[in-house]
Short mmCIF file of N, CA, C and O in Angstrom, two decimals:
data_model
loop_
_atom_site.label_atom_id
_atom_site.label_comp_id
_atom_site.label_asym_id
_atom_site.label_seq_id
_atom_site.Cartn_x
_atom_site.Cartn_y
_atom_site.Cartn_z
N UNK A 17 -44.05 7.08 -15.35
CA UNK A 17 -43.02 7.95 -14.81
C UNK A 17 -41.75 7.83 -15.66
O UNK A 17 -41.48 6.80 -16.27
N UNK A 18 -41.14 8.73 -15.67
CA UNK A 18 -39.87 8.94 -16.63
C UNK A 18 -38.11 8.42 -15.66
O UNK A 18 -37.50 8.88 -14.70
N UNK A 19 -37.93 7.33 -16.58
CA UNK A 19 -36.56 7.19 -15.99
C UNK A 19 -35.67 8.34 -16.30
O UNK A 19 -36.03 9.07 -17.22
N UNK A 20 -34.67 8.59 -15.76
CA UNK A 20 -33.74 9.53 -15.52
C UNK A 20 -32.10 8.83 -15.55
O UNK A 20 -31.89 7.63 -15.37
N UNK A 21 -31.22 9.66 -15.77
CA UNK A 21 -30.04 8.64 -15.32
C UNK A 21 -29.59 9.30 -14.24
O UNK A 21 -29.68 10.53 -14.29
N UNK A 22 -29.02 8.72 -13.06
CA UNK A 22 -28.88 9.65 -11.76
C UNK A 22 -28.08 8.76 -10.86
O UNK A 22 -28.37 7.87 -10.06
N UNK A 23 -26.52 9.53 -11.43
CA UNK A 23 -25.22 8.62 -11.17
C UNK A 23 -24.46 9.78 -9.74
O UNK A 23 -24.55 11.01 -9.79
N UNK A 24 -24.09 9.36 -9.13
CA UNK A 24 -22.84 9.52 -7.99
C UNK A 24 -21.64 9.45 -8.01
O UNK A 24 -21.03 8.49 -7.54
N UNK A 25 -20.83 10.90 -8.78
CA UNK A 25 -19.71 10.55 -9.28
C UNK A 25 -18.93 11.38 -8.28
O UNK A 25 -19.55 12.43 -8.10
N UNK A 26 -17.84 11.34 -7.57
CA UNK A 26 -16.80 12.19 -6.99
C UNK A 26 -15.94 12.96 -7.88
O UNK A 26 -15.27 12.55 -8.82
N UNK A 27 -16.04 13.88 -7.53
CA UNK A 27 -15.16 15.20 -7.85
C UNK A 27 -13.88 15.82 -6.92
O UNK A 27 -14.01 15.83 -5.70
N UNK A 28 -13.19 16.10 -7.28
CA UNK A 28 -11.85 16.67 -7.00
C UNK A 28 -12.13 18.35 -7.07
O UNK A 28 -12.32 18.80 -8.20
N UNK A 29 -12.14 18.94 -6.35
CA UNK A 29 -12.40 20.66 -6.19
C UNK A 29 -11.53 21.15 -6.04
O UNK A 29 -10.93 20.94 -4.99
N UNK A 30 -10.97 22.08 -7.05
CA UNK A 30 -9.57 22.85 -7.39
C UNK A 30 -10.13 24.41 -7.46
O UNK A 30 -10.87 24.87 -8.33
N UNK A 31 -9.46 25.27 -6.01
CA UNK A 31 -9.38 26.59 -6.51
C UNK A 31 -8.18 27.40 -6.06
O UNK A 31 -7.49 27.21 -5.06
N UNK A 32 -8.05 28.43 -7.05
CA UNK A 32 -6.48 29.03 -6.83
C UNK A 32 -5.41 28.04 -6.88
O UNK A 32 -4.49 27.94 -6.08
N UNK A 33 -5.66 27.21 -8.04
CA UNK A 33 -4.64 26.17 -8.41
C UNK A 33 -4.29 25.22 -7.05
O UNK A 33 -3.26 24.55 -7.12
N UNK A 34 -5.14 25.13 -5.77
CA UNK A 34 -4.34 24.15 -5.38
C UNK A 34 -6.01 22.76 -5.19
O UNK A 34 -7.21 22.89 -5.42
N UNK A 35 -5.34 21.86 -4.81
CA UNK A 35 -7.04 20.69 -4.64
C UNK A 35 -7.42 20.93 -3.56
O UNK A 35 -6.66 20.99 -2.59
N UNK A 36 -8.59 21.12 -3.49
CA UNK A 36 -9.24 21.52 -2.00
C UNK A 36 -10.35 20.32 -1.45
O UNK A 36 -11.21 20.37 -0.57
N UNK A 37 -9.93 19.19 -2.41
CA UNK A 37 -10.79 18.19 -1.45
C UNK A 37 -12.13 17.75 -2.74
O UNK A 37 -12.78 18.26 -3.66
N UNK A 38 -11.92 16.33 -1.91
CA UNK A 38 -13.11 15.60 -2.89
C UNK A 38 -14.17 16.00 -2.08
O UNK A 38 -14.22 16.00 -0.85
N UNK A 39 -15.49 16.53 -3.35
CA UNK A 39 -16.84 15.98 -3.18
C UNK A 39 -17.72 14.92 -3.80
O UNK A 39 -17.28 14.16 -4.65
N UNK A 40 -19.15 14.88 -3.32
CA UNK A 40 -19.62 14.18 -3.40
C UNK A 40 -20.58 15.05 -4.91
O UNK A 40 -21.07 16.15 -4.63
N UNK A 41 -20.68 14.77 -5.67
CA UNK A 41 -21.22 14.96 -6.88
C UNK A 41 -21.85 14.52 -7.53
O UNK A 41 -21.37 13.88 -8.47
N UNK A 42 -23.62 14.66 -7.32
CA UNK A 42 -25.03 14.11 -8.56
C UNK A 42 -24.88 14.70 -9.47
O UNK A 42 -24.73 15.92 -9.59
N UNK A 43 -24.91 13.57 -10.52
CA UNK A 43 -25.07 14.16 -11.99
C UNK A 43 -26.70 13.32 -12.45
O UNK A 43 -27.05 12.15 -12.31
N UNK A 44 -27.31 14.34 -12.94
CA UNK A 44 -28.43 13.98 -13.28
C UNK A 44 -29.01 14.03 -14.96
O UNK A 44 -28.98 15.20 -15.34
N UNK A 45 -29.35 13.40 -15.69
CA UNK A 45 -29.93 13.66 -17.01
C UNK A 45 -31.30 13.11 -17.07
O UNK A 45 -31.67 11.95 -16.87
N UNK A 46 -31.87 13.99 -17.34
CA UNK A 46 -33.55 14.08 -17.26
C UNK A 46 -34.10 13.64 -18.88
O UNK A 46 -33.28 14.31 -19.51
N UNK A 47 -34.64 13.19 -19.59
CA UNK A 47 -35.29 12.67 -20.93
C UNK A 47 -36.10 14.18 -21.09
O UNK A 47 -35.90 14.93 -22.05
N UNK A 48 -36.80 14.39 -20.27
CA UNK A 48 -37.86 15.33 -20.25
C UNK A 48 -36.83 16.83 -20.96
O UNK A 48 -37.20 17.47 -21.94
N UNK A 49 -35.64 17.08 -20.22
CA UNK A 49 -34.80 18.33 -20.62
C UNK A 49 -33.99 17.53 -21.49
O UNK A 49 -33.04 17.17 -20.81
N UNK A 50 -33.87 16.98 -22.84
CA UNK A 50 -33.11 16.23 -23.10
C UNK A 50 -31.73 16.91 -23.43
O UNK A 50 -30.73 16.26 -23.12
N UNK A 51 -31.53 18.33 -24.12
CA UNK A 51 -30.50 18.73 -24.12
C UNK A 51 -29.26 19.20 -23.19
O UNK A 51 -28.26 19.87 -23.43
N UNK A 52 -29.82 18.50 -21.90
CA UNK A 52 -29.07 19.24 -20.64
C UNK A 52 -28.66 18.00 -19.76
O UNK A 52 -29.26 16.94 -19.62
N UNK A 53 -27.42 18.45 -19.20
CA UNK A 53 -27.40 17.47 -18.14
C UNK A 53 -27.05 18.72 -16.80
O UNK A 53 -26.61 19.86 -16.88
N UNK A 54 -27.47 17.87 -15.58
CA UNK A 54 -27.08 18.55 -14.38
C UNK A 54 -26.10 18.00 -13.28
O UNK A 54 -25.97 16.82 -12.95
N UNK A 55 -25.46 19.06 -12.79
CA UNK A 55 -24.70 18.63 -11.56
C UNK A 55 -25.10 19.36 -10.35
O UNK A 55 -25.01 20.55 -10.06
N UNK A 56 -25.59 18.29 -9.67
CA UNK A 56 -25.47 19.28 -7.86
C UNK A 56 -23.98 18.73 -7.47
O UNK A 56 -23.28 17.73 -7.60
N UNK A 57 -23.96 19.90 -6.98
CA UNK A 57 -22.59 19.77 -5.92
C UNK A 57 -22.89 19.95 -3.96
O UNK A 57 -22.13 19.84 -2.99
N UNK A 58 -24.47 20.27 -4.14
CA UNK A 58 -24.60 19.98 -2.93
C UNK A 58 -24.86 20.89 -2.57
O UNK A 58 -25.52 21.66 -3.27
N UNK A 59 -24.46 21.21 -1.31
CA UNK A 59 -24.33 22.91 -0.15
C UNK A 59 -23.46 23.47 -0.11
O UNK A 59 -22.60 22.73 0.36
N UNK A 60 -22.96 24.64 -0.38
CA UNK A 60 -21.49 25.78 0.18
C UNK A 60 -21.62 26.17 1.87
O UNK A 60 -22.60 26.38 2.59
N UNK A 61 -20.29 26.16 2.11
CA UNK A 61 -20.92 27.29 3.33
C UNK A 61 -21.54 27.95 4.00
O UNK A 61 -21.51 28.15 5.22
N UNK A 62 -22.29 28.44 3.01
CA UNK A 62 -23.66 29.27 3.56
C UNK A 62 -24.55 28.58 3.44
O UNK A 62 -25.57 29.22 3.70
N UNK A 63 -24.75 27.71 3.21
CA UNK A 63 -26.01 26.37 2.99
C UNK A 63 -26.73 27.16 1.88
O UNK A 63 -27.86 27.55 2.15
N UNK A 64 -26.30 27.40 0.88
CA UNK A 64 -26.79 27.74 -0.60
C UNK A 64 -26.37 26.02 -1.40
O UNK A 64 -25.38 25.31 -1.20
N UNK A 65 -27.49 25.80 -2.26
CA UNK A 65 -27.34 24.62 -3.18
C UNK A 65 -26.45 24.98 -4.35
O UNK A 65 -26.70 26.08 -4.85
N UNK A 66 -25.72 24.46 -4.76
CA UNK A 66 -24.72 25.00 -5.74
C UNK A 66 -25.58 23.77 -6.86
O UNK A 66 -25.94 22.62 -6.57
N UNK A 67 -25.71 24.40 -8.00
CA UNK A 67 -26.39 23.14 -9.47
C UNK A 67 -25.96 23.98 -10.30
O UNK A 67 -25.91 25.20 -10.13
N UNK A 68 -25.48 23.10 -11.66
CA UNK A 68 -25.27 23.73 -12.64
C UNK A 68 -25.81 22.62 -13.71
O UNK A 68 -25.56 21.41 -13.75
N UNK A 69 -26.73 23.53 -14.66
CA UNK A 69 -26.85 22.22 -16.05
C UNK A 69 -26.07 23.18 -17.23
O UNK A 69 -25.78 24.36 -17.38
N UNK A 70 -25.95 22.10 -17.84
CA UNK A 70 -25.49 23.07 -19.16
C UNK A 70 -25.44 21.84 -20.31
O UNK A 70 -25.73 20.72 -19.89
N UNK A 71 -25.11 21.97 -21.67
CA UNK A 71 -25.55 20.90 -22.57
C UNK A 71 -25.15 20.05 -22.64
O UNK A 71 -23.92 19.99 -22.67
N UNK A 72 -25.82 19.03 -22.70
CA UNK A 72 -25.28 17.08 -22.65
C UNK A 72 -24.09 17.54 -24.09
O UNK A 72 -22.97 17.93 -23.79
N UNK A 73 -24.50 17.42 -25.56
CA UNK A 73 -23.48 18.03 -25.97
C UNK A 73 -21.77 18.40 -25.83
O UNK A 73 -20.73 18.09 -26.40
N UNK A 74 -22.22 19.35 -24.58
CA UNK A 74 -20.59 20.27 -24.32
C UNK A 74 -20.19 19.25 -23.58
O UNK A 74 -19.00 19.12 -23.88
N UNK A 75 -20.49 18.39 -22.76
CA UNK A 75 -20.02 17.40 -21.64
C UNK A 75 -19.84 16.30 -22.53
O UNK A 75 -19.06 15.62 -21.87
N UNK A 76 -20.05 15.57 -23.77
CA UNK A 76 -19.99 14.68 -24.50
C UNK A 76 -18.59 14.91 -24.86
O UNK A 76 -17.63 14.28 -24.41
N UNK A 77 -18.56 16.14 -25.94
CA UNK A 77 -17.59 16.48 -26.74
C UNK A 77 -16.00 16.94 -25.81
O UNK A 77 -14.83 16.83 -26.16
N UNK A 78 -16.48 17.34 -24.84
CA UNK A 78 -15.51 18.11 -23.88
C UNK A 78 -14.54 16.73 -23.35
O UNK A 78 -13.39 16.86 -22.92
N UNK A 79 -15.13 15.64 -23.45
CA UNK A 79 -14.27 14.60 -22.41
C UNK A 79 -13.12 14.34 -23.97
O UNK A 79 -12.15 13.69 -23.59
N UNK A 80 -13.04 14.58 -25.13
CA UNK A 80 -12.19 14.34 -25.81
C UNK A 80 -11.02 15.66 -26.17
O UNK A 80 -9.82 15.65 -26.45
N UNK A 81 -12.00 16.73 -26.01
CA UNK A 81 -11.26 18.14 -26.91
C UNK A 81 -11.83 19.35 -25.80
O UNK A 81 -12.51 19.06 -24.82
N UNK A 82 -11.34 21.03 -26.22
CA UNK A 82 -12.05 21.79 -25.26
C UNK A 82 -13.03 22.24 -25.78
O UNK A 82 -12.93 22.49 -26.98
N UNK A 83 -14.50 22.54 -25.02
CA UNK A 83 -15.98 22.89 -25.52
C UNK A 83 -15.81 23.94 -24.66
O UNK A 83 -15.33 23.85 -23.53
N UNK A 84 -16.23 25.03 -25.23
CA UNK A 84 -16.69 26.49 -24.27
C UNK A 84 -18.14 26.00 -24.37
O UNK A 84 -18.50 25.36 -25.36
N UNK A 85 -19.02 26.32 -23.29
CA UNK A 85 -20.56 26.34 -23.40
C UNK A 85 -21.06 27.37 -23.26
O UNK A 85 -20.51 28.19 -22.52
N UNK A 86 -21.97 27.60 -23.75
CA UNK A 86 -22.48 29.60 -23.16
C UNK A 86 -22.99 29.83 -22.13
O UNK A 86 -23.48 30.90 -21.79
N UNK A 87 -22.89 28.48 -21.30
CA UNK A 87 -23.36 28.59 -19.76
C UNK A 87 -22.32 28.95 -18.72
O UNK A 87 -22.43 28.84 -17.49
N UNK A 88 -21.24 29.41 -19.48
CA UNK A 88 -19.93 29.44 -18.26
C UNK A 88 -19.51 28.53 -18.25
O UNK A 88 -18.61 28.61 -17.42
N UNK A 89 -19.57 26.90 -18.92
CA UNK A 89 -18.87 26.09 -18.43
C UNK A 89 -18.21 25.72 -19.39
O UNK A 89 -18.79 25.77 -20.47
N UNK A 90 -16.47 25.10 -19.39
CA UNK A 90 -15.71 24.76 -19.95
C UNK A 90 -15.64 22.96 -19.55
O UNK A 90 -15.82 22.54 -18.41
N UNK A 91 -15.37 22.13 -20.64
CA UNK A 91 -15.38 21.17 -19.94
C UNK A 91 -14.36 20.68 -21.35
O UNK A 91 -14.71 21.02 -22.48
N UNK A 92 -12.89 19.71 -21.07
CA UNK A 92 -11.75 19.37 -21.41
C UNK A 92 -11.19 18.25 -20.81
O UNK A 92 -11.41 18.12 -19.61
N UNK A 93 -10.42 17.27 -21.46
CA UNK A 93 -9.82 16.56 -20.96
C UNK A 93 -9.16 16.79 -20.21
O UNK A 93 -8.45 17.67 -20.71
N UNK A 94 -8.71 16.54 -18.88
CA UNK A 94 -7.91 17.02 -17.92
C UNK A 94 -6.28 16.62 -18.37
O UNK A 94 -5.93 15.50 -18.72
N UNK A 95 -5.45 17.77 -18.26
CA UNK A 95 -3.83 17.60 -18.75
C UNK A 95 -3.08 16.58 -17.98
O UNK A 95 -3.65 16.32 -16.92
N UNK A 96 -2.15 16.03 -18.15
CA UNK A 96 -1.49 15.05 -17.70
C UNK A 96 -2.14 13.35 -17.06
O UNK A 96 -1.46 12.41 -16.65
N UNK A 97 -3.66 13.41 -17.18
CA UNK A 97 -4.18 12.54 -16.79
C UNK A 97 -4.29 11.26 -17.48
O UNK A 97 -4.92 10.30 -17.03
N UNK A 98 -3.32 11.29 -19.13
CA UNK A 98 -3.53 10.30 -20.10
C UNK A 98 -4.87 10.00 -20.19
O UNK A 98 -5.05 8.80 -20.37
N UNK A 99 -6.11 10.79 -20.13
CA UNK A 99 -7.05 10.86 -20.36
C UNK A 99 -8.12 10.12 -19.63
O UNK A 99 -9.25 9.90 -20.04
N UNK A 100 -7.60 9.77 -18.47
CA UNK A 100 -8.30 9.16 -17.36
C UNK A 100 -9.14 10.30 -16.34
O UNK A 100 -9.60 9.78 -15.33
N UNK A 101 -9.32 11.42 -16.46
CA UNK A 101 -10.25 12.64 -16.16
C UNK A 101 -10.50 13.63 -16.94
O UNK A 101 -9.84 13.92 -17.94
N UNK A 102 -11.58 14.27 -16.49
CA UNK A 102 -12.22 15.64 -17.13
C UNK A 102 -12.28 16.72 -16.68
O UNK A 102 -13.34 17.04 -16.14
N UNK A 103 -11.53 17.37 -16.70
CA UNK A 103 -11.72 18.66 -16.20
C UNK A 103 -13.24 19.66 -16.78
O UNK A 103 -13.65 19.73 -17.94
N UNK A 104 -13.88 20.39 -15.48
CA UNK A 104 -14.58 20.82 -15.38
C UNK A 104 -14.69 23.01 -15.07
O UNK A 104 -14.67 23.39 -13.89
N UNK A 105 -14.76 23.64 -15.73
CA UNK A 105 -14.57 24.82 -14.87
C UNK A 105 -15.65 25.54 -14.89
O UNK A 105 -15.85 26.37 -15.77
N UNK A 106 -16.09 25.41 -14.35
CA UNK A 106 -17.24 26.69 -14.03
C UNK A 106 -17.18 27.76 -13.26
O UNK A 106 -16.79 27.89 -12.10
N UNK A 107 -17.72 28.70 -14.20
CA UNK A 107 -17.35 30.16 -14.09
C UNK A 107 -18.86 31.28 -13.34
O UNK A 107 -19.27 32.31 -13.87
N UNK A 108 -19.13 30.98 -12.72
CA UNK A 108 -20.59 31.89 -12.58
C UNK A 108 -20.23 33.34 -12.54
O UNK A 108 -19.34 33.90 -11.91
N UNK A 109 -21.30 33.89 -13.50
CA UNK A 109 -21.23 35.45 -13.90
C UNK A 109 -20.57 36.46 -12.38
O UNK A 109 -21.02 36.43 -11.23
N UNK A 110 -19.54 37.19 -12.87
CA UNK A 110 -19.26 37.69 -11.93
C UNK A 110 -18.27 37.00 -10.86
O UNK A 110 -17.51 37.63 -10.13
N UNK A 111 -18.39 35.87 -10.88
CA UNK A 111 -17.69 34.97 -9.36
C UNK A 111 -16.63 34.55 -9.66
O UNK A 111 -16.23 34.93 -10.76
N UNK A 112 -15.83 33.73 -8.99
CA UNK A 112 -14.92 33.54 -9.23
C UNK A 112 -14.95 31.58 -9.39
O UNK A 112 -15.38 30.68 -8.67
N UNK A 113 -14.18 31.65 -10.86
CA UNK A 113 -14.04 29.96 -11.13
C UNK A 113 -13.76 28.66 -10.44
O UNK A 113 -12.77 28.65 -9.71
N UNK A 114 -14.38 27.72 -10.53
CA UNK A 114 -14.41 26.68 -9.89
C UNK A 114 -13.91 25.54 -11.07
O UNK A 114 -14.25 25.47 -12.24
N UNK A 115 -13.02 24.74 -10.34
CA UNK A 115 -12.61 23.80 -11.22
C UNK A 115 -12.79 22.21 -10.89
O UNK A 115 -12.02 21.89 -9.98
N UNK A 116 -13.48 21.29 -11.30
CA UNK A 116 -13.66 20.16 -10.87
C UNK A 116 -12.89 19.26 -11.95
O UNK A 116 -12.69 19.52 -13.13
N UNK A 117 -12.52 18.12 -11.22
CA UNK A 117 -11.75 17.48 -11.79
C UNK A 117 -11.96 15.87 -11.41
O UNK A 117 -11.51 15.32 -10.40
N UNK A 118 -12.84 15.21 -12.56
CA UNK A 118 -13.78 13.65 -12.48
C UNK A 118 -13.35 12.81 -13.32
O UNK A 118 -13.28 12.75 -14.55
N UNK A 119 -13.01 11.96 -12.21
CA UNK A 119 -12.75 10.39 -13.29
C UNK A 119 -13.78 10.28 -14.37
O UNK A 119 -15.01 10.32 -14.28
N UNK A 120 -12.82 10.11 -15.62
CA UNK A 120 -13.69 9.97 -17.20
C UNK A 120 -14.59 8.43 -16.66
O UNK A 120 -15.77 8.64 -16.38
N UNK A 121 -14.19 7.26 -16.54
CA UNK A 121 -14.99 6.00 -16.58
C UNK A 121 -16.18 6.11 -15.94
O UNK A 121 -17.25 5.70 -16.40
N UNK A 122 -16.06 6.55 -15.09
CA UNK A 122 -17.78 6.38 -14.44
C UNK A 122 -18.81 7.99 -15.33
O UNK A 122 -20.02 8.08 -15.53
N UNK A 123 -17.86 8.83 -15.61
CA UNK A 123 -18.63 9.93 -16.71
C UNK A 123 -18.87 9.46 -17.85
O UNK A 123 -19.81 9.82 -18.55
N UNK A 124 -17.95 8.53 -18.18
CA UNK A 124 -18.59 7.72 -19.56
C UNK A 124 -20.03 7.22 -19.52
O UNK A 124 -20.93 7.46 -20.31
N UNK A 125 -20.06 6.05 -17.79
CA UNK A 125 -20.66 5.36 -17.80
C UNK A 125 -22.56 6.06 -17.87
O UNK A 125 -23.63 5.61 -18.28
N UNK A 126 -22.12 7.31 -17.25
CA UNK A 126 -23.09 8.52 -16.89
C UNK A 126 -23.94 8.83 -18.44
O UNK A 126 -25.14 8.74 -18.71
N UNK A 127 -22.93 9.18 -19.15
CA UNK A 127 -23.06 9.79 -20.26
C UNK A 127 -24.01 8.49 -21.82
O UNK A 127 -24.89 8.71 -22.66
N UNK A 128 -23.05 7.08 -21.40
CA UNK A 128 -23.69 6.31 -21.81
C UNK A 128 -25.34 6.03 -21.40
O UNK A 128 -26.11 5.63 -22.27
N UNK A 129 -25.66 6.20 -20.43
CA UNK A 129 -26.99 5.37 -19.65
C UNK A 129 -27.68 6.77 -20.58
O UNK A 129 -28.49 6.54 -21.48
N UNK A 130 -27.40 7.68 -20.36
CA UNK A 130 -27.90 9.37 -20.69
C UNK A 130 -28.41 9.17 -22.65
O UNK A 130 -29.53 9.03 -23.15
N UNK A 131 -27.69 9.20 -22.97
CA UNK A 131 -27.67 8.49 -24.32
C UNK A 131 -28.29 7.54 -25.12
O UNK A 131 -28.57 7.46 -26.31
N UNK A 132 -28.46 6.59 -23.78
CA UNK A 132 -29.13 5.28 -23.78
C UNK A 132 -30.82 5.64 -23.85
O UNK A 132 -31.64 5.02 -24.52
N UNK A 133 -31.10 6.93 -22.87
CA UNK A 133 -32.23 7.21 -22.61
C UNK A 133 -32.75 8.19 -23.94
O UNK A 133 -33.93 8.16 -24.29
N UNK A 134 -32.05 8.80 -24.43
CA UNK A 134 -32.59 9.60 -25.53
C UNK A 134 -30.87 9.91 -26.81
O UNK A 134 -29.86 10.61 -26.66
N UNK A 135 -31.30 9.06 -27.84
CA UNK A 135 -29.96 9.27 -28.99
C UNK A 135 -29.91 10.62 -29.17
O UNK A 135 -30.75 11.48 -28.90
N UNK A 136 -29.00 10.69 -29.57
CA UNK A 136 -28.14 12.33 -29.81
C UNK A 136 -28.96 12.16 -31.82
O UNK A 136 -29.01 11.30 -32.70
N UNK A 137 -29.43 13.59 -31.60
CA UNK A 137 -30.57 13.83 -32.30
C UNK A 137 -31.82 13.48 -32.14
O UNK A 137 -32.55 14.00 -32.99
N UNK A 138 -32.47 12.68 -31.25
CA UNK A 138 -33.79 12.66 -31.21
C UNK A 138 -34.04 13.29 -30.04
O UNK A 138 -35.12 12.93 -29.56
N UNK A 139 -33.64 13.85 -29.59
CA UNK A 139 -34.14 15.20 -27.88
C UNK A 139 -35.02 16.15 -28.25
O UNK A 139 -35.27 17.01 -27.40
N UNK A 140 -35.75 16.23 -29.69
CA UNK A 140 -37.11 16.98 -30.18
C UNK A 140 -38.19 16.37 -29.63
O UNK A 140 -39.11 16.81 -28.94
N UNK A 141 -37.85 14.86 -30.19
CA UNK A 141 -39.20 14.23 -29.73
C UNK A 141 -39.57 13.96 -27.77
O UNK A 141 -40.61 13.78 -27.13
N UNK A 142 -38.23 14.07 -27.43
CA UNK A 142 -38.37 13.95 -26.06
C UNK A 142 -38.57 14.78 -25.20
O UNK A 142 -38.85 14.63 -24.01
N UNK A 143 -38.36 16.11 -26.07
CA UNK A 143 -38.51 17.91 -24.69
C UNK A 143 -39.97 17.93 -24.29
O UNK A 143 -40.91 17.56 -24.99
N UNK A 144 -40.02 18.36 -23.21
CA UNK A 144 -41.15 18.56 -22.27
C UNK A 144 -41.03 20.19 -22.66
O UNK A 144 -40.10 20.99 -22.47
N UNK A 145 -42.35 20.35 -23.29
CA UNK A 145 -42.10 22.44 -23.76
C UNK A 145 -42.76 22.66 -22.51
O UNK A 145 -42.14 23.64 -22.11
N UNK A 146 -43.53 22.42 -21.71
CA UNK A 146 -44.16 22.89 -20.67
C UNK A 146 -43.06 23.13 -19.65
O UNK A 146 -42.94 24.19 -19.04
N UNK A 147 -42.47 22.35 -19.54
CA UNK A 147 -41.57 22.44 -18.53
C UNK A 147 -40.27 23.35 -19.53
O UNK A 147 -39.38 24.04 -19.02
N UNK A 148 -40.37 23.21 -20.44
CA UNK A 148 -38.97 24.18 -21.50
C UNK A 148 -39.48 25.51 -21.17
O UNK A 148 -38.56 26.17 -20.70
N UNK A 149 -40.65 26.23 -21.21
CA UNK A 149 -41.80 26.95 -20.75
C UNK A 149 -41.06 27.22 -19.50
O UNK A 149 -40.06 27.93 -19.52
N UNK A 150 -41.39 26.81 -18.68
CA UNK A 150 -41.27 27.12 -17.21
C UNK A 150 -39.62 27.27 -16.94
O UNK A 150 -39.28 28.21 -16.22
N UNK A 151 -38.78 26.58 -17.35
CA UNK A 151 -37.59 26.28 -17.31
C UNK A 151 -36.99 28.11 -17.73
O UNK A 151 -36.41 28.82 -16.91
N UNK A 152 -37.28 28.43 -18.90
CA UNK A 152 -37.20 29.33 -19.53
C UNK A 152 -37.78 30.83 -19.11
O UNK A 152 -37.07 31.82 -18.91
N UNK A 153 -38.81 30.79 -19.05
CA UNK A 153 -40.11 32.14 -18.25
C UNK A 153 -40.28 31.83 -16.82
O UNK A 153 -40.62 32.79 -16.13
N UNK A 154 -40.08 30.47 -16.08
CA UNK A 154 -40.93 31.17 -15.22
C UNK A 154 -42.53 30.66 -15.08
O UNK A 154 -43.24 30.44 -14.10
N UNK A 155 -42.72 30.59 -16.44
CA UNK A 155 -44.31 30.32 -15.94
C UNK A 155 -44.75 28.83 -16.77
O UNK A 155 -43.71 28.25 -17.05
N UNK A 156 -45.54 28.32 -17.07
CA UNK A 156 -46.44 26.95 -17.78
C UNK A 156 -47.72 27.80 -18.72
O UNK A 156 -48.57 28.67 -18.56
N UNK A 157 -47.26 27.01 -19.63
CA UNK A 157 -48.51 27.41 -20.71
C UNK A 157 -49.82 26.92 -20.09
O UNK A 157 -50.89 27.09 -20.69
#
């Protein structure tokens, strides 16, 4: 069976510029998807699951400088924080932006274990195409 890294980090939820309250926030990195990491944020209102993955990459680079991802997500050092958070914004097509805002140390710690599990450049030898397959179409070869 494939270890995973699968950390419990709290988030700060910012919309229309004001904080609307900490959640509870899984971040998950799978070996199998190696170029991706994921976040559940859980349930909305309507008991819809809110998840977003987008590239280990943009979440690496983003905790120092700003990364646009082509997934909608922006991810930046958060301003005034002397670099003790990360700002997060995700944008879903059409909707309106969501901004999370996570202590960098335990995203380090996330990002390290993640890293730990597959080095930055070897995520060829680690992709699961069956599941890249399915991930992608829909269906399994």
């Amino acid at each position: 069976m494939n270890r995973i890294a699968d950390h419990h980090i709290q988030g700060r939820v910012v919309m229309h510029g004001h904080a609307d309250g900490v959640i509870p926030l899984r971040w998950i990195y799978d070996p199998r998807r190696p170029f991706a990491v994921t976040v559940d944020c859980g349930i909305d209102a309507v008991g819809a699951r809110i998840v977003w993955t987008f590239a280990r990459v943009a979440l690496d680079v983003g905790r120092n400088r700003r990364v646009v991802d082509p997934g909608w997500v922006t991810v930046r050092p958060a301003l005034g924080s002397g670099g003790r958070h990360v700002r997060l914004d995700l944008a879903p097509p059409g909707g309106e932006v969501c901004t999370l805002m996570v202590r960098r140390q335990p995203l380090d710690a996330f990002l390290n274990e993640a890293f730990g599990l597959v080095p930055a450049g070897g995520e060829l030898e680690h992709l699961d195409w069956d599941l890249a397959a399915t991930d992608l179409f829909g269906v399994s070869r």
